[in-house]
Every structure is written in C-alpha cells, then in structure tokens.
PDB file of C-alpha atoms in Angstrom:
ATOM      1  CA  UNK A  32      28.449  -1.195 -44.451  1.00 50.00           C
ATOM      2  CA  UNK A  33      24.455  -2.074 -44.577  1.00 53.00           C
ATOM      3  CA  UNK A  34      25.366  -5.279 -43.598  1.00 58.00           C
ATOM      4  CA  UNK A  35      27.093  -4.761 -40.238  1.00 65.00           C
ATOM      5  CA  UNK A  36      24.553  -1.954 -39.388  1.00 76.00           C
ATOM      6  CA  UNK A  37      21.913  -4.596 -39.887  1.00 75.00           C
ATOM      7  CA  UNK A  38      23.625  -6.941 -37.870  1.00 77.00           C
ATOM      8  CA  UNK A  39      24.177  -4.749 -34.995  1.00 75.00           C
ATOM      9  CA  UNK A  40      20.847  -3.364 -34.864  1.00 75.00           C
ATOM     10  CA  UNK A  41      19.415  -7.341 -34.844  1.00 74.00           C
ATOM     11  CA  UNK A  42      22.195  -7.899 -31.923  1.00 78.00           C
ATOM     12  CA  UNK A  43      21.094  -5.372 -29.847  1.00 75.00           C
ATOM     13  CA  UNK A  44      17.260  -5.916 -29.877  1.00 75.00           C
ATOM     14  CA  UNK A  45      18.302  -9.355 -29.280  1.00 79.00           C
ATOM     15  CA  UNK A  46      20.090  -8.357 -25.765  1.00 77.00           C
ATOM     16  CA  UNK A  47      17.288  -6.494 -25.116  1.00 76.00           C
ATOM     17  CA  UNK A  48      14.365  -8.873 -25.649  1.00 69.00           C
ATOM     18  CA  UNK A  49      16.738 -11.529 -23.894  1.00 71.00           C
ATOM     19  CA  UNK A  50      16.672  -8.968 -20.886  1.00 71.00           C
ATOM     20  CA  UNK A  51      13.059  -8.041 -21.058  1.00 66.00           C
ATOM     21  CA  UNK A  52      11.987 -12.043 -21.000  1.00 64.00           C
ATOM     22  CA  UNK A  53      14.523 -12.786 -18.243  1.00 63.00           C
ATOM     23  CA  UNK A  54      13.076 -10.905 -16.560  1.00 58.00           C
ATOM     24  CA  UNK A  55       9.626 -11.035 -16.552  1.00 60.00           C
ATOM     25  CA  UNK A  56      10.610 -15.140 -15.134  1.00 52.00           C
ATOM     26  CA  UNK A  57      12.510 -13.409 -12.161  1.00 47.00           C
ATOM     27  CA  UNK A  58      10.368 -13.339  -9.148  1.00 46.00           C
ATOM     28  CA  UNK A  59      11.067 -10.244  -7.784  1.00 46.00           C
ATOM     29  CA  UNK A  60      10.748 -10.125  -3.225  1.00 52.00           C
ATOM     30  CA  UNK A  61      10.454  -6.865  -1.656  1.00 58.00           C
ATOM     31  CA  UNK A  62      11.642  -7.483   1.733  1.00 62.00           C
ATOM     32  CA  UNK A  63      10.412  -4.984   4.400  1.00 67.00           C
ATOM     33  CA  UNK A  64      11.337  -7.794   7.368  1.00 72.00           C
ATOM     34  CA  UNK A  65      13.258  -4.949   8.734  1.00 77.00           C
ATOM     35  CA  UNK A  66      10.397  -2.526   9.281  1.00 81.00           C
ATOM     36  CA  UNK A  67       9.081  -5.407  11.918  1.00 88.00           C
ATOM     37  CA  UNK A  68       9.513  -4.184  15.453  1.00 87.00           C
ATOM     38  CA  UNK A  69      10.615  -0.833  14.717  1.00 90.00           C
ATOM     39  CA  UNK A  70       8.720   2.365  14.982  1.00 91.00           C
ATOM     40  CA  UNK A  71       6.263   4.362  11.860  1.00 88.00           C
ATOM     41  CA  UNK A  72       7.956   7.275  10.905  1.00 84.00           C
ATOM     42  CA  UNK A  73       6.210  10.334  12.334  1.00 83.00           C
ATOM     43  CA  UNK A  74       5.007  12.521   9.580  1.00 80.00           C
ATOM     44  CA  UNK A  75       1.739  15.244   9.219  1.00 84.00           C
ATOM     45  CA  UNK A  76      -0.460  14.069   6.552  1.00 88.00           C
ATOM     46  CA  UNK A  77      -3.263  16.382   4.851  1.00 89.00           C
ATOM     47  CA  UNK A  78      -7.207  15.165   5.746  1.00 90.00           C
ATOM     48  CA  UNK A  79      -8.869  13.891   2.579  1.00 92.00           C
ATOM     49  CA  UNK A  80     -11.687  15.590   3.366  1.00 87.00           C
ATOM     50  CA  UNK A  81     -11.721  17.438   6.270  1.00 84.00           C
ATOM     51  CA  UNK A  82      -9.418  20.656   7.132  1.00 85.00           C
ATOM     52  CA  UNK A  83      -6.728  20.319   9.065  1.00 84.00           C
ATOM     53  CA  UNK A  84      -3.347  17.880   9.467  1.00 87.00           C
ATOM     54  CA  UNK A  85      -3.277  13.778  11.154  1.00 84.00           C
ATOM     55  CA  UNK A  86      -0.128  13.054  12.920  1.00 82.00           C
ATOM     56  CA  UNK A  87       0.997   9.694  13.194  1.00 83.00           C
ATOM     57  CA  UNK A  88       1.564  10.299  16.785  1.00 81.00           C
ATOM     58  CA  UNK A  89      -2.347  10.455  16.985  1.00 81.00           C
ATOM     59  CA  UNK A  90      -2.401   6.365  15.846  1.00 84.00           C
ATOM     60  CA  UNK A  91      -1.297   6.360  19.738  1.00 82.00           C
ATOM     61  CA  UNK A  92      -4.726   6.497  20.821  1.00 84.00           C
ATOM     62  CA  UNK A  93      -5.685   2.857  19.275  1.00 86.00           C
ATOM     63  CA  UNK A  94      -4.757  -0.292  20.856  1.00 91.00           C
ATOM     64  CA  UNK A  95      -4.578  -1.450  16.816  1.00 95.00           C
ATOM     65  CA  UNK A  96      -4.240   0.372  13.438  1.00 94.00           C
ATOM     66  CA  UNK A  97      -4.454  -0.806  10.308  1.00 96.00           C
ATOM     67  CA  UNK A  98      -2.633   1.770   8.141  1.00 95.00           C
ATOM     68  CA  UNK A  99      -4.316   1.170   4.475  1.00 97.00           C
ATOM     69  CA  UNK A 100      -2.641   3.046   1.385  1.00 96.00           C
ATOM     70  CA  UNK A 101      -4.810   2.772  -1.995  1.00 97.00           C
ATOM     71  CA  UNK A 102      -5.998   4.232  -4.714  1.00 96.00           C
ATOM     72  CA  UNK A 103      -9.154   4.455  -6.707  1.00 96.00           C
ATOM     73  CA  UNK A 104      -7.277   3.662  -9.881  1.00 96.00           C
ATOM     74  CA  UNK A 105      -5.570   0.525  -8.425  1.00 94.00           C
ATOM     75  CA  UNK A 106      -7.177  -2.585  -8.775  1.00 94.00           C
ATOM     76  CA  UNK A 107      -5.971  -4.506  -6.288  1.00 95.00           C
ATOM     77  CA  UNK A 108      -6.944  -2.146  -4.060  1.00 96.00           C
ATOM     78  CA  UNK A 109     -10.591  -2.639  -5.020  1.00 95.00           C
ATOM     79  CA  UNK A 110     -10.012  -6.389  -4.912  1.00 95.00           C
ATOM     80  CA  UNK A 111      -8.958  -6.595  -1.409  1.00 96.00           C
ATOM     81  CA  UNK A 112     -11.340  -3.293  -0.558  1.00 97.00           C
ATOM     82  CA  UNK A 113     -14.202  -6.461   0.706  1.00 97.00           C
ATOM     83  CA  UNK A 114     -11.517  -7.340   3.213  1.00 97.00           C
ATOM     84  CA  UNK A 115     -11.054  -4.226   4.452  1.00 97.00           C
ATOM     85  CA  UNK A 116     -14.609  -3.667   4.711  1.00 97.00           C
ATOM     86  CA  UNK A 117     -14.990  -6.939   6.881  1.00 96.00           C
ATOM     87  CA  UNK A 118     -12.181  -5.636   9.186  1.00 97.00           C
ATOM     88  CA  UNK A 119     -13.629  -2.567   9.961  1.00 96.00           C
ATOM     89  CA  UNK A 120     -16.272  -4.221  12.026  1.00 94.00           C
ATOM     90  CA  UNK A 121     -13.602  -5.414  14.580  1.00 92.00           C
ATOM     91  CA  UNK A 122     -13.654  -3.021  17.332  1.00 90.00           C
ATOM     92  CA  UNK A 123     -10.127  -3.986  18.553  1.00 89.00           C
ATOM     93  CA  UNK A 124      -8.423  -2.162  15.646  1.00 95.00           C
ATOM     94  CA  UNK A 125      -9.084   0.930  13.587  1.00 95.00           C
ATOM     95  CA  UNK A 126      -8.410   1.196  10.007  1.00 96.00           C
ATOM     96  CA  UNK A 127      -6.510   4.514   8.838  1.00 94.00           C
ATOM     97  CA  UNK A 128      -6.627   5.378   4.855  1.00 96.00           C
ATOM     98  CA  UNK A 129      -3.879   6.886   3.354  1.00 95.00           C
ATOM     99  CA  UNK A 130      -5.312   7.500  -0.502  1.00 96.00           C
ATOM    100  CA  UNK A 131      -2.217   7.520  -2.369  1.00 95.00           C
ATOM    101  CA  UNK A 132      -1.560   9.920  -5.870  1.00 93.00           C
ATOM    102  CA  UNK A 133      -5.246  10.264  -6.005  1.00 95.00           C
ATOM    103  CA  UNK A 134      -7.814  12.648  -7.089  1.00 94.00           C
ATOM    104  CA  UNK A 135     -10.115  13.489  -3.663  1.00 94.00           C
ATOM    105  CA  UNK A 136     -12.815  13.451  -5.849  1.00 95.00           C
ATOM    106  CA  UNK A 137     -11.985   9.787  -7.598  1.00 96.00           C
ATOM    107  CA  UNK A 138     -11.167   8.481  -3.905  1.00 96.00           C
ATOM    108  CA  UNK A 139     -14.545  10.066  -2.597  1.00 96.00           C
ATOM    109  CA  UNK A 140     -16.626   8.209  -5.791  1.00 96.00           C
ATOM    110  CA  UNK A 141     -14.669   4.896  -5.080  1.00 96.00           C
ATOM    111  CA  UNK A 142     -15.404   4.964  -1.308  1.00 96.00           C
ATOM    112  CA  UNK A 143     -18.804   5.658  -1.753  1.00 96.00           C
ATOM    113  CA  UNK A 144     -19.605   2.471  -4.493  1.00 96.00           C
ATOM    114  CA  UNK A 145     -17.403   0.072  -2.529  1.00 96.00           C
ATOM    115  CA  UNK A 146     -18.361   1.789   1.182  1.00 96.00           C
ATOM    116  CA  UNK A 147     -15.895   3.295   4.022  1.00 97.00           C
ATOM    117  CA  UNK A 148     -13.834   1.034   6.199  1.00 97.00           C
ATOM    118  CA  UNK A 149     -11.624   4.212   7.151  1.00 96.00           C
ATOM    119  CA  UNK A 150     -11.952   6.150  10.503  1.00 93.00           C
ATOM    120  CA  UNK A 151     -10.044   8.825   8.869  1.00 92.00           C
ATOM    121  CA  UNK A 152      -8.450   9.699   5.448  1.00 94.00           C
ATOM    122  CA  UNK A 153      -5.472  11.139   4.572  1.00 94.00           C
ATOM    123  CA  UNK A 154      -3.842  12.246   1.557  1.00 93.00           C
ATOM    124  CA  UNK A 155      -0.727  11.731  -0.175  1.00 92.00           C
ATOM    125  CA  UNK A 156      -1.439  13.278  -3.653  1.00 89.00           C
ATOM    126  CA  UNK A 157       2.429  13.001  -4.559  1.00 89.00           C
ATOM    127  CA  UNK A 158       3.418   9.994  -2.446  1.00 85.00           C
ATOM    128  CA  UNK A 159       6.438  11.303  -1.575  1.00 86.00           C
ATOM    129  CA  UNK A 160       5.443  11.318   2.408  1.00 86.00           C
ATOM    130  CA  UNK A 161       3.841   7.461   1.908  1.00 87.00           C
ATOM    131  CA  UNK A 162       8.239   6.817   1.463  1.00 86.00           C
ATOM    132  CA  UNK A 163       8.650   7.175   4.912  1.00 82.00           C
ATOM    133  CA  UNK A 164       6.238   3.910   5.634  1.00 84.00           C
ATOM    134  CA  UNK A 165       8.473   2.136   3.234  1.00 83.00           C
ATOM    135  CA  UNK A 166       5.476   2.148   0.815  1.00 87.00           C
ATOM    136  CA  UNK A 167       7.176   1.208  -2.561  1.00 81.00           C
ATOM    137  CA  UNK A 168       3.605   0.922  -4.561  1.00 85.00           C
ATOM    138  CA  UNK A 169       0.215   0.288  -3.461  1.00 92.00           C
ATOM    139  CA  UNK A 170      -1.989  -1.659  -1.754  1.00 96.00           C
ATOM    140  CA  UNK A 171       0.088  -1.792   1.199  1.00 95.00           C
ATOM    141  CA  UNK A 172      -0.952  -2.274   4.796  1.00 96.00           C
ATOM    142  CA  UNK A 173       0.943  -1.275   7.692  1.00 95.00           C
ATOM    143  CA  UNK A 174      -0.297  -3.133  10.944  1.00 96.00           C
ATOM    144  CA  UNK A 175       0.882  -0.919  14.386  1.00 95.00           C
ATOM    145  CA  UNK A 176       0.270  -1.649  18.062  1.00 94.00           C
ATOM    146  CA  UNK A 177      -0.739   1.739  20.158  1.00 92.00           C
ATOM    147  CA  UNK A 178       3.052   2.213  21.036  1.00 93.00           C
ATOM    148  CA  UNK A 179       3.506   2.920  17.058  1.00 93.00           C
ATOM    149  CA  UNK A 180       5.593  -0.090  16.464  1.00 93.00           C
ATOM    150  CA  UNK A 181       5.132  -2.191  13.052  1.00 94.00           C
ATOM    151  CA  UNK A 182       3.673  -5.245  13.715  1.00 95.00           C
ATOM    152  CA  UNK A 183       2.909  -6.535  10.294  1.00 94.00           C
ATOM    153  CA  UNK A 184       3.588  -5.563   6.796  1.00 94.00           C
ATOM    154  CA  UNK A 185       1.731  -6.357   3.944  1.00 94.00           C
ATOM    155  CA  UNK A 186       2.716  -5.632   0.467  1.00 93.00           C
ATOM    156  CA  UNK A 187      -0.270  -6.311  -2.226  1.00 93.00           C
ATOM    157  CA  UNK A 188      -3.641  -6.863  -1.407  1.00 96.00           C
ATOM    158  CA  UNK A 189      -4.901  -8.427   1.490  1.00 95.00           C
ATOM    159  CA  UNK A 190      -7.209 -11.471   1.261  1.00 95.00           C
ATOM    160  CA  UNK A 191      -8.821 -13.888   3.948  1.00 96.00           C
ATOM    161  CA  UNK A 192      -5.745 -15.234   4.927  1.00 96.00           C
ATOM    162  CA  UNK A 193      -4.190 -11.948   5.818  1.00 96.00           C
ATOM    163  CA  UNK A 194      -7.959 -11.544   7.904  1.00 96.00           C
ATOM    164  CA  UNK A 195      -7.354 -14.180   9.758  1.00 96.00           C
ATOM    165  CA  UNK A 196      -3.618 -13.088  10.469  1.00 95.00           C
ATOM    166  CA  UNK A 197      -4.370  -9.415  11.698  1.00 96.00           C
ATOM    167  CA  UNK A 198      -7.309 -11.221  13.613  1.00 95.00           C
ATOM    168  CA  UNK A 199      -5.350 -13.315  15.643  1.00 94.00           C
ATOM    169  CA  UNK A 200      -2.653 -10.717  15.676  1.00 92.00           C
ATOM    170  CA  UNK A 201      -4.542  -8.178  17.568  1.00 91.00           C
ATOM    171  CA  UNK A 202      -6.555 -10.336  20.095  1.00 86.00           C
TER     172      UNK A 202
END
C-alpha cells in the first residue's frame, strides 16, 4: 500500500514539474491588435493628487496622448520611466499617468527621485477601471489621437525604439 502511494505521489509531482517547465519555454503573446483603431473606453478616474474626477473625454483636448499606467513597485516601469521623461519634452503629445494599485504616497516618492513626465495623474488603486483600456499588467502605454481612437499599444516597457515610433507617429 506504501508502495503505490509513493508512486503516485512521485507521478503527480512529475506532471506537475513537466507542466511548470513547459511552460516557462512557451512564449506567451498578448495580442491587443484589436484595440487598434477603435475608441478608449470612457471612464472617470480619481486625481492622484488633486480633488476632483479626469474623464477620458477630457484626452479630447490633445492632438496626442500618451496614456502611461505604472507603478512605483514595478520595475519596468522605472526602467522605461527615462523614456518617458524624454517624451514629455515633445510638445505635440501629452503624457497622462494612470498609477496603477499604488500607494499615492509611494507614487508621489517615485515621481519625485525619477521626475514628472505626467500632465496629470490618476489613480487606479484597485485596477479594476485600468480593465477597460485592456490593461492586463503594467507598464502599458496607450497611444490616442484627439478623436480618442487607439493608435498604438504597447505592452511592457517602452525603450528608444518605441521613442522613435510614437515620434514619427504623431508628427
């Protein structure tokens, strides 16, 4: 009886470690292709640190925004935080925060070592309204034309490439 308990404990943390390393060799895509061309979802969002709501009807105003969701406990986000800062200096194109399951205090600290590409902040402190940008997990940046349509959609950080993209993109 030992025996065959033995040997189906050792065949199922087998299957399992065969899943777990399968796995971790699958690349896994996230394809938001379909979000292209199609309008943001129109949600309120809580200021980070000012009173009041931001509607995403407000991004109208801006012939470009670059909608930025991150976290001051995400590294990636700090990694590609020097390429935000660089676009923020474009004047074609405004850069919207949305700090994502954060502390306001944590995302205050972290903007003020790294510096403040945002125009505004919001804040999702739950996430649950980020959803309805297709935001899966963060960094993720949400390029929109003034007519609120998606224009690009980038999942991870950004880097010099992606620059040059949004650069050429909005001119």
């Amino acid at each position: 009886m030992k025996k065959i308990s033995f040997i189906a404990i050792l065949f199922f943390v087998t299957i399992i470690l065969y899943i777990f390393f399968v796995s971790l060799n699958s690349k896994k895509v996230y394809d938001t292709s379909e979000l292209i061309g199609k309008p943001i979802s129109k949600i309120d969002l809580n200021l980070l640190n000012k009173n009041g709501k931001f509607n995403t009807e407000d991004f109208s105003k801006n012939n470009f925004t670059l909608i930025n969701f991150f976290s001051s406990w995400c590294g990636p986000c700090r990694k590609e935080h020097k390429f935000l800062m660089q676009l923020s200096k474009n004047k074609d194109m405004k850069i919207f925060g949305i700090n994502f399951k954060d502390k306001k205090s944590n995302a205050n600290e972290f903007l003020n070592k790294l510096g403040n590409p945002y125009y505004l902040i919001a804040a999702d402190s739950t996430g649950k309204k980020s959803i309805s940008f297709g935001v899966y997990g963060i960094p993720e940046t949400i390029l929109i034309n003034k007519d609120l349509i998606i224009v690009k959609k980038y999942i991870g950080p950004i880097d010099q490439n992606d620059v040059k993209e949004i650069l050429k993109e909005i001119k």
